[in-house]
Amino acid sequence: MALTSRTPQARSRQAGPLSLRSAMSLSAVMAGLVAVVVSYSGPLVVVLQSAKNAGLSPEQTTSWVWAISIASGVVCSVLSLVTRQPVMVAWSVPGAALLLTALGNYSYSDAIGAYLVAGILGTVLGVTGLFGRLLAVVPKPILAGVLAGVLLPFVLNAAGAVVSSPLVAGGLVLAYFAGKRFVPRYAVIVALFSGALLGIFTGGISAPQLSLALAGPLWTTPTFSVPAVMGIAVPLLIVTTAGQNGPGLAMMHSSGYLPNDRLLLGGAGVASVIFAPFGSHAINLAAITAGICAGPEAHEDSRRRFIAGIACGVFYLVFGTFSTAVVALFAVIPAPMLTALAGVALLGALQGAVRDVVLGAEGRPAELEAALITLAVTASGIAPWGIVSPFWGCLAGIGIYLLARRRNTV
């Protein structure tokens, strides 16, 4: 990609890759754990609701959760180890939201076939570098605006969580800022354990009924139909590419990394294809969890943050193996606690994105205006025709930018 890292200092920090042993740190491992907790706290609910709406059997639902977890874990671990960068992938959240209404309209085998088609097309876009080249021509402040718009609602929702649960969520937020003051590297860890303790002591977290039975995959032979391809594969490809992969790459650049977009998108695409027959709808680069693992909260030395990506992958594998127990566990954790945790964990990433919007467009009012429009539209959460707001935010920003350039040349 023809994108550059944020600072020369960031490039120099990546000059000398470290061994696993020398790079290991508790803060990076815990960042990986927090990223997985955030991934399961909300996005998994969308998957479970989609399965319920479509009338899937318990075995099919368990296989779906197993597939997206194991696929994410393998790709996170392998790509982070190979690239020595915190490569974060996850299942497509807007894709799962799309399936809330779409999945029940087709046979399950046709839906699996549509997942395969979307995965193959996504892989082609990635390995050919076509998506990277398209992204490279977008002004950097607009990309930063997309990222800021994706992150902003999570931080805003944390304020609402504090109001609805002042003791647990409010205590978690206070613990985070106390941690920032005294042990900044472990601030998110302090917040996580403080929130958990407050939840237990107040009775907000009760003992779940856990089953330690291993989750297993269920193979479904794909079939193909034009209606399913048009109704699932095409919109799934659009929302995953525009709403997830674009912000995911932007997050890595915002954190000072130079990712190989062909390798990352190709790896996520191949995983989507391999795990589709087991129920996985789409695997993509993650922006939200990347904000947790690619920033200074994981470690101040950017060369050591790849451990967070590996740790995240390992936790995905563990959670996926015991997905039945994990679903039961997250069902008893208070929603305000999870919302507040996501908000404080992403605060640093939001600060970086907003800084890139302002400084990246310094002296260029047209780019700044376009970036702010991008941020606003993306943060609005609109989804006309099932296409999520990051796509519309980027489209609006580019349109405003081109209009301003044309006005200036007239």
mmCIF file of C-alpha atoms in Angstrom:
data_model
loop_
_atom_site.group_PDB
_atom_site.id
_atom_site.type_symbol
_atom_site.label_atom_id
_atom_site.label_comp_id
_atom_site.label_asym_id
_atom_site.label_seq_id
_atom_site.Cartn_x
_atom_site.Cartn_y
_atom_site.Cartn_z
ATOM 1 C CA MET A 1 0.000 0.000 0.000
ATOM 2 C CA ALA A 2 1.134 3.509 -0.706
ATOM 3 C CA LEU A 3 0.357 4.589 2.836
ATOM 4 C CA THR A 4 3.010 5.695 5.282
ATOM 5 C CA SER A 5 3.243 5.277 9.029
ATOM 6 C CA ARG A 6 2.388 8.131 11.308
ATOM 7 C CA THR A 7 5.916 9.068 12.418
ATOM 8 C CA PRO A 8 9.545 8.229 11.587
ATOM 9 C CA GLN A 9 9.901 7.192 15.225
ATOM 10 C CA ALA A 10 7.241 4.531 14.740
ATOM 11 C CA ARG A 11 9.160 3.145 11.751
ATOM 12 C CA SER A 12 12.414 3.038 13.688
ATOM 13 C CA ARG A 13 10.791 1.141 16.547
ATOM 14 C CA GLN A 14 9.832 -1.616 14.123
ATOM 15 C CA ALA A 15 13.313 -1.831 12.580
ATOM 16 C CA GLY A 16 14.536 -4.665 14.802
ATOM 17 C CA PRO A 17 12.088 -7.553 15.321
ATOM 18 C CA LEU A 18 12.275 -9.215 18.722
ATOM 19 C CA SER A 19 12.069 -12.867 19.671
ATOM 20 C CA LEU A 20 8.969 -14.196 21.397
ATOM 21 C CA ARG A 21 10.801 -14.485 24.693
ATOM 22 C CA SER A 22 12.243 -10.973 24.686
ATOM 23 C CA ALA A 23 8.984 -9.422 23.454
ATOM 24 C CA MET A 24 6.736 -11.112 26.023
ATOM 25 C CA SER A 25 4.938 -8.797 28.461
ATOM 26 C CA LEU A 26 1.956 -9.076 30.787
ATOM 27 C CA SER A 27 0.382 -5.887 29.420
ATOM 28 C CA ALA A 28 0.375 -7.254 25.858
ATOM 29 C CA VAL A 29 -1.080 -10.601 26.935
ATOM 30 C CA MET A 30 -3.809 -8.860 28.915
ATOM 31 C CA ALA A 31 -4.532 -6.557 25.961
ATOM 32 C CA GLY A 32 -5.180 -9.710 23.936
ATOM 33 C CA LEU A 33 -7.550 -10.970 26.625
ATOM 34 C CA VAL A 34 -9.425 -7.658 26.800
ATOM 35 C CA ALA A 35 -9.751 -7.660 22.995
ATOM 36 C CA VAL A 36 -11.366 -11.097 23.067
ATOM 37 C CA VAL A 37 -13.660 -10.080 25.933
ATOM 38 C CA VAL A 38 -14.794 -7.058 23.898
ATOM 39 C CA SER A 39 -15.289 -9.268 20.821
ATOM 40 C CA TYR A 40 -17.525 -11.693 22.704
ATOM 41 C CA SER A 41 -19.369 -9.133 24.805
ATOM 42 C CA GLY A 42 -21.509 -7.640 22.037
ATOM 43 C CA PRO A 43 -20.751 -9.009 18.560
ATOM 44 C CA LEU A 44 -21.392 -12.593 19.645
ATOM 45 C CA VAL A 45 -24.910 -11.641 20.709
ATOM 46 C CA VAL A 46 -25.624 -10.591 17.106
ATOM 47 C CA VAL A 47 -24.474 -13.997 15.868
ATOM 48 C CA LEU A 48 -26.634 -15.837 18.406
ATOM 49 C CA GLN A 49 -29.676 -13.716 17.563
ATOM 50 C CA SER A 50 -29.162 -14.319 13.832
ATOM 51 C CA ALA A 51 -29.026 -18.063 14.464
ATOM 52 C CA LYS A 52 -32.208 -17.891 16.546
ATOM 53 C CA ASN A 53 -34.072 -15.837 13.928
ATOM 54 C CA ALA A 54 -33.101 -18.318 11.208
ATOM 55 C CA GLY A 55 -34.192 -21.312 13.298
ATOM 56 C CA LEU A 56 -30.775 -22.973 13.366
ATOM 57 C CA SER A 57 -30.334 -26.043 15.534
ATOM 58 C CA PRO A 58 -28.174 -25.887 18.689
ATOM 59 C CA GLU A 59 -25.544 -27.958 16.865
ATOM 60 C CA GLN A 60 -25.462 -25.529 13.928
ATOM 61 C CA THR A 61 -25.267 -22.534 16.270
ATOM 62 C CA THR A 62 -22.445 -24.080 18.306
ATOM 63 C CA SER A 63 -20.571 -24.893 15.102
ATOM 64 C CA TRP A 64 -20.996 -21.290 13.905
ATOM 65 C CA VAL A 65 -19.499 -19.908 17.138
ATOM 66 C CA TRP A 66 -16.742 -22.534 17.028
ATOM 67 C CA ALA A 67 -15.869 -21.708 13.414
ATOM 68 C CA ILE A 68 -15.626 -17.922 13.788
ATOM 69 C CA SER A 69 -13.629 -18.295 17.011
ATOM 70 C CA ILE A 70 -11.127 -20.868 15.736
ATOM 71 C CA ALA A 71 -10.706 -19.080 12.393
ATOM 72 C CA SER A 72 -10.052 -15.766 14.145
ATOM 73 C CA GLY A 73 -7.629 -17.422 16.553
ATOM 74 C CA VAL A 74 -5.586 -19.138 13.864
ATOM 75 C CA VAL A 75 -5.288 -16.035 11.678
ATOM 76 C CA CYS A 76 -4.500 -13.694 14.599
ATOM 77 C CA SER A 77 -1.776 -15.957 15.956
ATOM 78 C CA VAL A 78 -0.138 -16.918 12.672
ATOM 79 C CA LEU A 79 -0.130 -13.488 11.023
ATOM 80 C CA SER A 80 1.008 -11.715 14.196
ATOM 81 C CA LEU A 81 3.867 -14.197 14.557
ATOM 82 C CA VAL A 82 4.889 -13.967 10.894
ATOM 83 C CA THR A 83 4.659 -10.181 10.522
ATOM 84 C CA ARG A 84 5.732 -9.247 14.080
ATOM 85 C CA GLN A 85 2.789 -6.835 14.083
ATOM 86 C CA PRO A 86 -0.415 -7.023 16.175
ATOM 87 C CA VAL A 87 -2.655 -8.352 13.405
ATOM 88 C CA MET A 88 -6.218 -8.455 14.677
ATOM 89 C CA VAL A 89 -9.016 -10.286 12.909
ATOM 90 C CA ALA A 90 -12.527 -11.175 13.970
ATOM 91 C CA TRP A 91 -15.833 -12.214 12.501
ATOM 92 C CA SER A 92 -17.767 -9.633 10.516
ATOM 93 C CA VAL A 93 -20.113 -7.833 12.910
ATOM 94 C CA PRO A 94 -22.030 -5.924 10.190
ATOM 95 C CA GLY A 95 -22.167 -9.195 8.287
ATOM 96 C CA ALA A 96 -23.803 -10.895 11.265
ATOM 97 C CA ALA A 97 -26.217 -7.961 11.569
ATOM 98 C CA LEU A 98 -27.096 -8.379 7.889
ATOM 99 C CA LEU A 99 -27.947 -12.023 8.581
ATOM 100 C CA LEU A 100 -30.453 -11.060 11.302
ATOM 101 C CA THR A 101 -33.067 -10.714 8.574
ATOM 102 C CA ALA A 102 -31.430 -12.339 5.537
ATOM 103 C CA LEU A 103 -30.420 -15.779 6.813
ATOM 104 C CA GLY A 104 -33.930 -17.110 7.359
ATOM 105 C CA ASN A 105 -34.920 -16.388 3.748
ATOM 106 C CA TYR A 106 -32.735 -19.143 2.286
ATOM 107 C CA SER A 107 -31.885 -22.748 2.986
ATOM 108 C CA TYR A 108 -28.916 -23.133 5.314
ATOM 109 C CA SER A 109 -26.842 -24.904 2.658
ATOM 110 C CA ASP A 110 -27.519 -22.047 0.200
ATOM 111 C CA ALA A 111 -26.380 -19.574 2.860
ATOM 112 C CA ILE A 112 -23.171 -21.582 3.324
ATOM 113 C CA GLY A 113 -22.641 -21.423 -0.435
ATOM 114 C CA ALA A 114 -23.112 -17.648 -0.326
ATOM 115 C CA TYR A 115 -20.518 -17.425 2.477
ATOM 116 C CA LEU A 116 -18.095 -19.300 0.229
ATOM 117 C CA VAL A 117 -18.703 -16.956 -2.699
ATOM 118 C CA ALA A 118 -18.179 -13.886 -0.509
ATOM 119 C CA GLY A 119 -15.002 -15.413 0.934
ATOM 120 C CA ILE A 120 -13.554 -16.207 -2.480
ATOM 121 C CA LEU A 121 -14.309 -12.716 -3.818
ATOM 122 C CA GLY A 122 -12.829 -11.133 -0.689
ATOM 123 C CA THR A 123 -9.686 -13.231 -1.064
ATOM 124 C CA VAL A 124 -9.283 -12.119 -4.679
ATOM 125 C CA LEU A 125 -9.677 -8.450 -3.694
ATOM 126 C CA GLY A 126 -7.022 -8.939 -1.040
ATOM 127 C CA VAL A 127 -4.308 -10.999 -2.711
ATOM 128 C CA THR A 128 -4.412 -9.008 -5.953
ATOM 129 C CA GLY A 129 -3.827 -5.787 -4.028
ATOM 130 C CA LEU A 130 -6.895 -4.202 -5.628
ATOM 131 C CA PHE A 131 -8.431 -3.209 -2.304
ATOM 132 C CA GLY A 132 -5.127 -1.797 -1.086
ATOM 133 C CA ARG A 133 -4.736 0.317 -4.212
ATOM 134 C CA LEU A 134 -8.266 1.679 -3.867
ATOM 135 C CA LEU A 135 -7.637 2.553 -0.228
ATOM 136 C CA ALA A 136 -4.310 4.234 -1.020
ATOM 137 C CA VAL A 137 -5.935 6.985 -3.118
ATOM 138 C CA VAL A 138 -8.253 8.076 -0.296
ATOM 139 C CA PRO A 139 -6.857 11.097 1.623
ATOM 140 C CA LYS A 140 -5.397 10.028 4.965
ATOM 141 C CA PRO A 141 -7.610 12.364 7.074
ATOM 142 C CA ILE A 142 -10.726 10.777 5.570
ATOM 143 C CA LEU A 143 -9.497 7.302 6.527
ATOM 144 C CA ALA A 144 -8.771 8.628 10.012
ATOM 145 C CA GLY A 145 -12.305 10.058 10.072
ATOM 146 C CA VAL A 146 -13.747 6.619 9.295
ATOM 147 C CA LEU A 147 -11.719 5.122 12.118
ATOM 148 C CA ALA A 148 -12.699 7.863 14.585
ATOM 149 C CA GLY A 149 -16.354 7.450 13.623
ATOM 150 C CA VAL A 150 -16.174 3.702 14.241
ATOM 151 C CA LEU A 151 -14.580 4.175 17.674
ATOM 152 C CA LEU A 152 -16.548 7.192 18.936
ATOM 153 C CA PRO A 153 -19.864 5.398 19.694
ATOM 154 C CA PHE A 154 -18.062 2.907 21.935
ATOM 155 C CA VAL A 155 -16.568 5.709 24.020
ATOM 156 C CA LEU A 156 -19.876 7.610 24.122
ATOM 157 C CA ASN A 157 -21.750 4.479 25.182
ATOM 158 C CA ALA A 158 -19.421 4.166 28.166
ATOM 159 C CA ALA A 159 -20.914 7.394 29.534
ATOM 160 C CA GLY A 160 -24.395 5.903 29.315
ATOM 161 C CA ALA A 161 -23.152 2.762 31.054
ATOM 162 C CA VAL A 162 -21.874 4.840 33.979
ATOM 163 C CA VAL A 163 -25.299 6.483 34.332
ATOM 164 C CA SER A 164 -27.165 3.158 34.257
ATOM 165 C CA SER A 165 -24.711 1.379 36.565
ATOM 166 C CA PRO A 166 -22.774 3.999 38.541
ATOM 167 C CA LEU A 167 -21.222 1.557 40.984
ATOM 168 C CA VAL A 168 -19.934 -1.148 38.636
ATOM 169 C CA ALA A 169 -19.402 0.769 35.375
ATOM 170 C CA GLY A 170 -18.516 4.004 37.164
ATOM 171 C CA GLY A 171 -16.075 2.199 39.429
ATOM 172 C CA LEU A 172 -14.495 0.537 36.405
ATOM 173 C CA VAL A 173 -13.975 3.904 34.681
ATOM 174 C CA LEU A 174 -12.513 5.473 37.829
ATOM 175 C CA ALA A 175 -10.194 2.491 38.229
ATOM 176 C CA TYR A 176 -9.024 2.975 34.641
ATOM 177 C CA PHE A 177 -8.050 6.604 35.199
ATOM 178 C CA ALA A 178 -6.405 5.737 38.513
ATOM 179 C CA GLY A 179 -4.446 3.098 36.645
ATOM 180 C CA LYS A 180 -3.471 5.652 33.989
ATOM 181 C CA ARG A 181 -2.077 7.832 36.771
ATOM 182 C CA PHE A 182 -0.060 5.211 38.634
ATOM 183 C CA VAL A 183 0.459 2.197 36.308
ATOM 184 C CA PRO A 184 -0.398 3.445 32.788
ATOM 185 C CA ARG A 185 0.673 0.253 31.030
ATOM 186 C CA TYR A 186 -1.791 -1.791 33.097
ATOM 187 C CA ALA A 187 -4.693 0.689 33.243
ATOM 188 C CA VAL A 188 -7.060 -1.520 31.236
ATOM 189 C CA ILE A 189 -6.126 -4.539 33.354
ATOM 190 C CA VAL A 190 -6.885 -2.549 36.515
ATOM 191 C CA ALA A 191 -10.246 -1.539 35.030
ATOM 192 C CA LEU A 192 -11.115 -5.121 34.033
ATOM 193 C CA PHE A 193 -10.430 -6.648 37.440
ATOM 194 C CA SER A 194 -11.975 -3.727 39.329
ATOM 195 C CA GLY A 195 -15.182 -4.037 37.322
ATOM 196 C CA ALA A 196 -15.275 -7.804 37.864
ATOM 197 C CA LEU A 197 -14.791 -7.453 41.629
ATOM 198 C CA LEU A 198 -17.428 -4.735 41.880
ATOM 199 C CA GLY A 199 -19.828 -6.863 39.858
ATOM 200 C CA ILE A 200 -19.314 -9.845 42.156
ATOM 201 C CA PHE A 201 -19.602 -7.863 45.393
ATOM 202 C CA THR A 202 -22.772 -6.071 44.276
ATOM 203 C CA GLY A 203 -24.395 -9.269 43.040
ATOM 204 C CA GLY A 204 -24.397 -8.090 39.431
ATOM 205 C CA ILE A 205 -22.355 -11.116 38.394
ATOM 206 C CA SER A 206 -23.840 -14.433 39.478
ATOM 207 C CA ALA A 207 -22.431 -17.926 39.124
ATOM 208 C CA PRO A 208 -23.305 -19.218 35.638
ATOM 209 C CA GLN A 209 -24.336 -22.768 34.799
ATOM 210 C CA LEU A 210 -21.213 -23.805 32.898
ATOM 211 C CA SER A 211 -20.726 -26.855 30.722
ATOM 212 C CA LEU A 212 -17.093 -27.714 29.984
ATOM 213 C CA ALA A 213 -18.045 -29.967 27.089
ATOM 214 C CA LEU A 214 -15.876 -29.301 24.065
ATOM 215 C CA ALA A 215 -17.581 -27.496 21.197
ATOM 216 C CA GLY A 216 -17.288 -29.205 17.839
ATOM 217 C CA PRO A 217 -17.709 -28.332 14.164
ATOM 218 C CA LEU A 218 -20.635 -29.457 12.061
ATOM 219 C CA TRP A 219 -19.998 -29.761 8.322
ATOM 220 C CA THR A 220 -22.688 -28.483 5.950
ATOM 221 C CA THR A 221 -22.215 -29.239 2.265
ATOM 222 C CA PRO A 222 -22.718 -25.944 0.420
ATOM 223 C CA THR A 223 -25.251 -25.488 -2.339
ATOM 224 C CA PHE A 224 -25.485 -22.474 -4.589
ATOM 225 C CA SER A 225 -28.410 -20.363 -5.730
ATOM 226 C CA VAL A 226 -28.540 -17.001 -7.457
ATOM 227 C CA PRO A 227 -30.986 -15.486 -4.921
ATOM 228 C CA ALA A 228 -28.715 -16.423 -1.988
ATOM 229 C CA VAL A 229 -25.627 -15.088 -3.753
ATOM 230 C CA MET A 230 -27.371 -11.792 -4.501
ATOM 231 C CA GLY A 231 -29.122 -11.576 -1.130
ATOM 232 C CA ILE A 232 -26.242 -12.676 1.108
ATOM 233 C CA ALA A 233 -22.881 -12.915 -0.689
ATOM 234 C CA VAL A 234 -22.862 -9.510 -2.406
ATOM 235 C CA PRO A 235 -24.005 -7.390 0.567
ATOM 236 C CA LEU A 236 -21.823 -9.488 2.916
ATOM 237 C CA LEU A 237 -18.782 -8.726 0.759
ATOM 238 C CA ILE A 238 -19.598 -5.005 0.680
ATOM 239 C CA VAL A 239 -20.195 -4.547 4.410
ATOM 240 C CA THR A 240 -17.175 -6.663 5.352
ATOM 241 C CA THR A 241 -14.796 -4.943 2.946
ATOM 242 C CA ALA A 242 -15.933 -1.364 3.501
ATOM 243 C CA GLY A 243 -17.041 -1.618 7.111
ATOM 244 C CA GLN A 244 -14.326 -3.844 8.572
ATOM 245 C CA ASN A 245 -11.226 -4.318 6.398
ATOM 246 C CA GLY A 246 -10.855 -0.624 5.547
ATOM 247 C CA PRO A 247 -11.030 0.624 9.152
ATOM 248 C CA GLY A 248 -8.863 -2.321 10.232
ATOM 249 C CA LEU A 249 -6.024 -1.292 7.919
ATOM 250 C CA ALA A 250 -6.509 2.356 8.893
ATOM 251 C CA MET A 251 -6.184 1.413 12.570
ATOM 252 C CA MET A 252 -2.841 -0.284 11.976
ATOM 253 C CA HIS A 253 -1.498 2.698 10.035
ATOM 254 C CA SER A 254 -2.768 5.039 12.728
ATOM 255 C CA SER A 255 -0.748 3.031 15.264
ATOM 256 C CA GLY A 256 2.432 3.426 13.211
ATOM 257 C CA TYR A 257 2.543 0.091 11.375
ATOM 258 C CA LEU A 258 3.022 -0.648 7.680
ATOM 259 C CA PRO A 259 0.893 -3.771 7.154
ATOM 260 C CA ASN A 260 1.129 -5.960 4.074
ATOM 261 C CA ASP A 261 -2.486 -5.599 2.963
ATOM 262 C CA ARG A 262 -2.248 -8.505 0.499
ATOM 263 C CA LEU A 263 -1.032 -10.918 3.161
ATOM 264 C CA LEU A 264 -3.509 -9.775 5.812
ATOM 265 C CA LEU A 265 -6.595 -9.603 3.603
ATOM 266 C CA GLY A 266 -5.596 -12.787 1.802
ATOM 267 C CA GLY A 267 -5.166 -14.630 5.100
ATOM 268 C CA ALA A 268 -8.543 -13.478 6.395
ATOM 269 C CA GLY A 269 -10.161 -14.376 3.068
ATOM 270 C CA VAL A 270 -8.685 -17.876 2.969
ATOM 271 C CA ALA A 271 -9.878 -18.475 6.541
ATOM 272 C CA SER A 272 -13.361 -17.342 5.501
ATOM 273 C CA VAL A 273 -13.391 -19.910 2.703
ATOM 274 C CA ILE A 274 -12.009 -22.795 4.792
ATOM 275 C CA PHE A 275 -14.372 -22.305 7.733
ATOM 276 C CA ALA A 276 -17.510 -21.380 5.756
ATOM 277 C CA PRO A 277 -18.837 -24.986 5.580
ATOM 278 C CA PHE A 278 -18.794 -25.041 9.392
ATOM 279 C CA GLY A 279 -20.940 -21.897 9.630
ATOM 280 C CA SER A 280 -18.437 -19.024 9.609
ATOM 281 C CA HIS A 281 -20.003 -16.181 7.642
ATOM 282 C CA ALA A 282 -16.905 -13.957 7.222
ATOM 283 C CA ILE A 283 -13.516 -13.306 8.825
ATOM 284 C CA ASN A 284 -11.982 -9.858 8.421
ATOM 285 C CA LEU A 285 -9.493 -7.387 9.841
ATOM 286 C CA ALA A 286 -10.716 -5.809 13.065
ATOM 287 C CA ALA A 287 -10.624 -2.111 13.895
ATOM 288 C CA ILE A 288 -12.110 -2.119 17.394
ATOM 289 C CA THR A 289 -9.901 -4.824 18.892
ATOM 290 C CA ALA A 290 -6.917 -3.546 16.903
ATOM 291 C CA GLY A 291 -7.334 -0.289 18.773
ATOM 292 C CA ILE A 292 -6.798 -2.243 21.993
ATOM 293 C CA CYS A 293 -3.813 -4.333 20.879
ATOM 294 C CA ALA A 294 -1.964 -2.015 18.480
ATOM 295 C CA GLY A 295 -1.772 1.029 20.754
ATOM 296 C CA PRO A 296 0.503 2.005 23.632
ATOM 297 C CA GLU A 297 -1.866 0.422 26.152
ATOM 298 C CA ALA A 298 -0.536 -2.974 24.998
ATOM 299 C CA HIS A 299 3.083 -1.798 25.327
ATOM 300 C CA GLU A 300 4.934 1.468 24.809
ATOM 301 C CA ASP A 301 7.400 -0.331 22.499
ATOM 302 C CA SER A 302 5.570 -1.024 19.244
ATOM 303 C CA ARG A 303 7.940 -3.925 18.472
ATOM 304 C CA ARG A 304 6.529 -5.845 21.443
ATOM 305 C CA ARG A 305 2.830 -5.384 20.672
ATOM 306 C CA PHE A 306 2.672 -8.350 18.310
ATOM 307 C CA ILE A 307 2.484 -10.454 21.469
ATOM 308 C CA ALA A 308 -0.996 -8.973 21.988
ATOM 309 C CA GLY A 309 -2.054 -10.321 18.591
ATOM 310 C CA ILE A 310 -0.688 -13.778 19.368
ATOM 311 C CA ALA A 311 -2.308 -13.758 22.817
ATOM 312 C CA CYS A 312 -5.618 -12.671 21.319
ATOM 313 C CA GLY A 313 -5.428 -15.578 18.888
ATOM 314 C CA VAL A 314 -4.695 -18.059 21.673
ATOM 315 C CA PHE A 315 -7.617 -16.773 23.747
ATOM 316 C CA TYR A 316 -9.879 -17.043 20.684
ATOM 317 C CA LEU A 317 -8.839 -20.687 20.317
ATOM 318 C CA VAL A 318 -9.544 -21.412 23.988
ATOM 319 C CA PHE A 319 -12.869 -19.574 23.961
ATOM 320 C CA GLY A 320 -13.875 -21.299 20.732
ATOM 321 C CA THR A 321 -13.030 -24.739 22.100
ATOM 322 C CA PHE A 322 -15.279 -24.099 25.105
ATOM 323 C CA SER A 323 -17.752 -21.857 23.285
ATOM 324 C CA THR A 324 -20.787 -23.347 25.043
ATOM 325 C CA ALA A 325 -19.383 -22.352 28.438
ATOM 326 C CA VAL A 326 -18.223 -18.966 27.130
ATOM 327 C CA VAL A 327 -21.715 -18.065 25.906
ATOM 328 C CA ALA A 328 -23.145 -18.944 29.330
ATOM 329 C CA LEU A 329 -20.424 -16.939 31.103
ATOM 330 C CA PHE A 330 -20.973 -13.761 29.112
ATOM 331 C CA ALA A 331 -24.712 -14.038 29.654
ATOM 332 C CA VAL A 332 -24.263 -13.274 33.380
ATOM 333 C CA ILE A 333 -21.849 -10.339 33.053
ATOM 334 C CA PRO A 334 -23.691 -6.987 33.343
ATOM 335 C CA ALA A 335 -23.930 -5.241 29.987
ATOM 336 C CA PRO A 336 -22.923 -1.831 31.448
ATOM 337 C CA MET A 337 -19.661 -3.327 32.693
ATOM 338 C CA LEU A 338 -18.765 -4.658 29.250
ATOM 339 C CA THR A 339 -19.796 -1.388 27.602
ATOM 340 C CA ALA A 340 -17.665 0.656 29.992
ATOM 341 C CA LEU A 341 -14.703 -1.689 29.515
ATOM 342 C CA ALA A 342 -14.892 -1.319 25.741
ATOM 343 C CA GLY A 343 -15.089 2.467 26.078
ATOM 344 C CA VAL A 344 -11.990 2.891 28.238
ATOM 345 C CA ALA A 345 -10.035 0.277 26.274
ATOM 346 C CA LEU A 346 -10.651 2.205 23.032
ATOM 347 C CA LEU A 347 -10.101 5.709 24.397
ATOM 348 C CA GLY A 348 -6.441 5.804 23.373
ATOM 349 C CA ALA A 349 -7.220 4.604 19.858
ATOM 350 C CA LEU A 350 -9.900 7.296 19.504
ATOM 351 C CA GLN A 351 -7.438 9.965 20.626
ATOM 352 C CA GLY A 352 -4.982 8.830 17.970
ATOM 353 C CA ALA A 353 -7.621 8.824 15.230
ATOM 354 C CA VAL A 354 -8.887 12.315 16.105
ATOM 355 C CA ARG A 355 -5.307 13.577 16.191
ATOM 356 C CA ASP A 356 -4.726 12.126 12.711
ATOM 357 C CA VAL A 357 -7.874 13.866 11.435
ATOM 358 C CA VAL A 358 -6.765 17.278 12.703
ATOM 359 C CA LEU A 359 -3.017 17.121 12.102
ATOM 360 C CA GLY A 360 -3.305 15.181 8.849
ATOM 361 C CA ALA A 361 -5.463 17.936 7.338
ATOM 362 C CA GLU A 362 -3.517 20.847 8.843
ATOM 363 C CA GLY A 363 -3.443 23.724 6.377
ATOM 364 C CA ARG A 364 -5.935 21.976 4.070
ATOM 365 C CA PRO A 365 -9.473 23.068 5.056
ATOM 366 C CA ALA A 366 -11.126 20.985 2.337
ATOM 367 C CA GLU A 367 -9.618 17.772 3.698
ATOM 368 C CA LEU A 368 -10.502 18.700 7.279
ATOM 369 C CA GLU A 369 -14.130 19.400 6.359
ATOM 370 C CA ALA A 370 -14.367 16.142 4.426
ATOM 371 C CA ALA A 371 -12.794 14.209 7.308
ATOM 372 C CA LEU A 372 -15.235 15.686 9.837
ATOM 373 C CA ILE A 373 -18.192 14.825 7.589
ATOM 374 C CA THR A 374 -16.763 11.312 7.315
ATOM 375 C CA LEU A 375 -16.500 11.064 11.098
ATOM 376 C CA ALA A 376 -20.062 12.306 11.640
ATOM 377 C CA VAL A 377 -21.686 10.007 9.069
ATOM 378 C CA THR A 378 -19.706 6.989 10.256
ATOM 379 C CA ALA A 379 -20.527 7.640 13.921
ATOM 380 C CA SER A 380 -24.235 8.047 13.083
ATOM 381 C CA GLY A 381 -24.618 4.305 12.560
ATOM 382 C CA ILE A 382 -26.863 4.654 9.512
ATOM 383 C CA ALA A 383 -27.225 1.541 7.355
ATOM 384 C CA PRO A 384 -29.371 2.169 4.239
ATOM 385 C CA TRP A 385 -30.022 -1.043 2.285
ATOM 386 C CA GLY A 386 -28.127 -2.954 4.972
ATOM 387 C CA ILE A 387 -24.796 -1.299 4.098
ATOM 388 C CA VAL A 388 -23.104 -0.066 7.270
ATOM 389 C CA SER A 389 -22.115 3.501 8.094
ATOM 390 C CA PRO A 390 -18.307 3.296 7.520
ATOM 391 C CA PHE A 391 -19.008 2.795 3.817
ATOM 392 C CA TRP A 392 -21.359 5.783 3.679
ATOM 393 C CA GLY A 393 -19.016 7.888 5.795
ATOM 394 C CA CYS A 394 -16.105 7.226 3.460
ATOM 395 C CA LEU A 395 -18.317 7.853 0.424
ATOM 396 C CA ALA A 396 -19.628 11.138 1.869
ATOM 397 C CA GLY A 397 -16.139 12.311 2.782
ATOM 398 C CA ILE A 398 -14.726 11.557 -0.650
ATOM 399 C CA GLY A 399 -17.696 13.276 -2.293
ATOM 400 C CA ILE A 400 -17.284 16.441 -0.190
ATOM 401 C CA TYR A 401 -13.533 16.429 -0.817
ATOM 402 C CA LEU A 402 -13.901 16.096 -4.608
ATOM 403 C CA LEU A 403 -16.599 18.782 -4.649
ATOM 404 C CA ALA A 404 -14.331 21.165 -2.732
ATOM 405 C CA ARG A 405 -11.420 20.495 -5.079
ATOM 406 C CA ARG A 406 -13.607 21.131 -8.101
ATOM 407 C CA ARG A 407 -14.895 24.366 -6.535
ATOM 408 C CA ASN A 408 -11.337 25.531 -5.923
ATOM 409 C CA THR A 409 -10.298 24.845 -9.514
ATOM 410 C CA VAL A 410 -13.216 26.722 -11.064
#
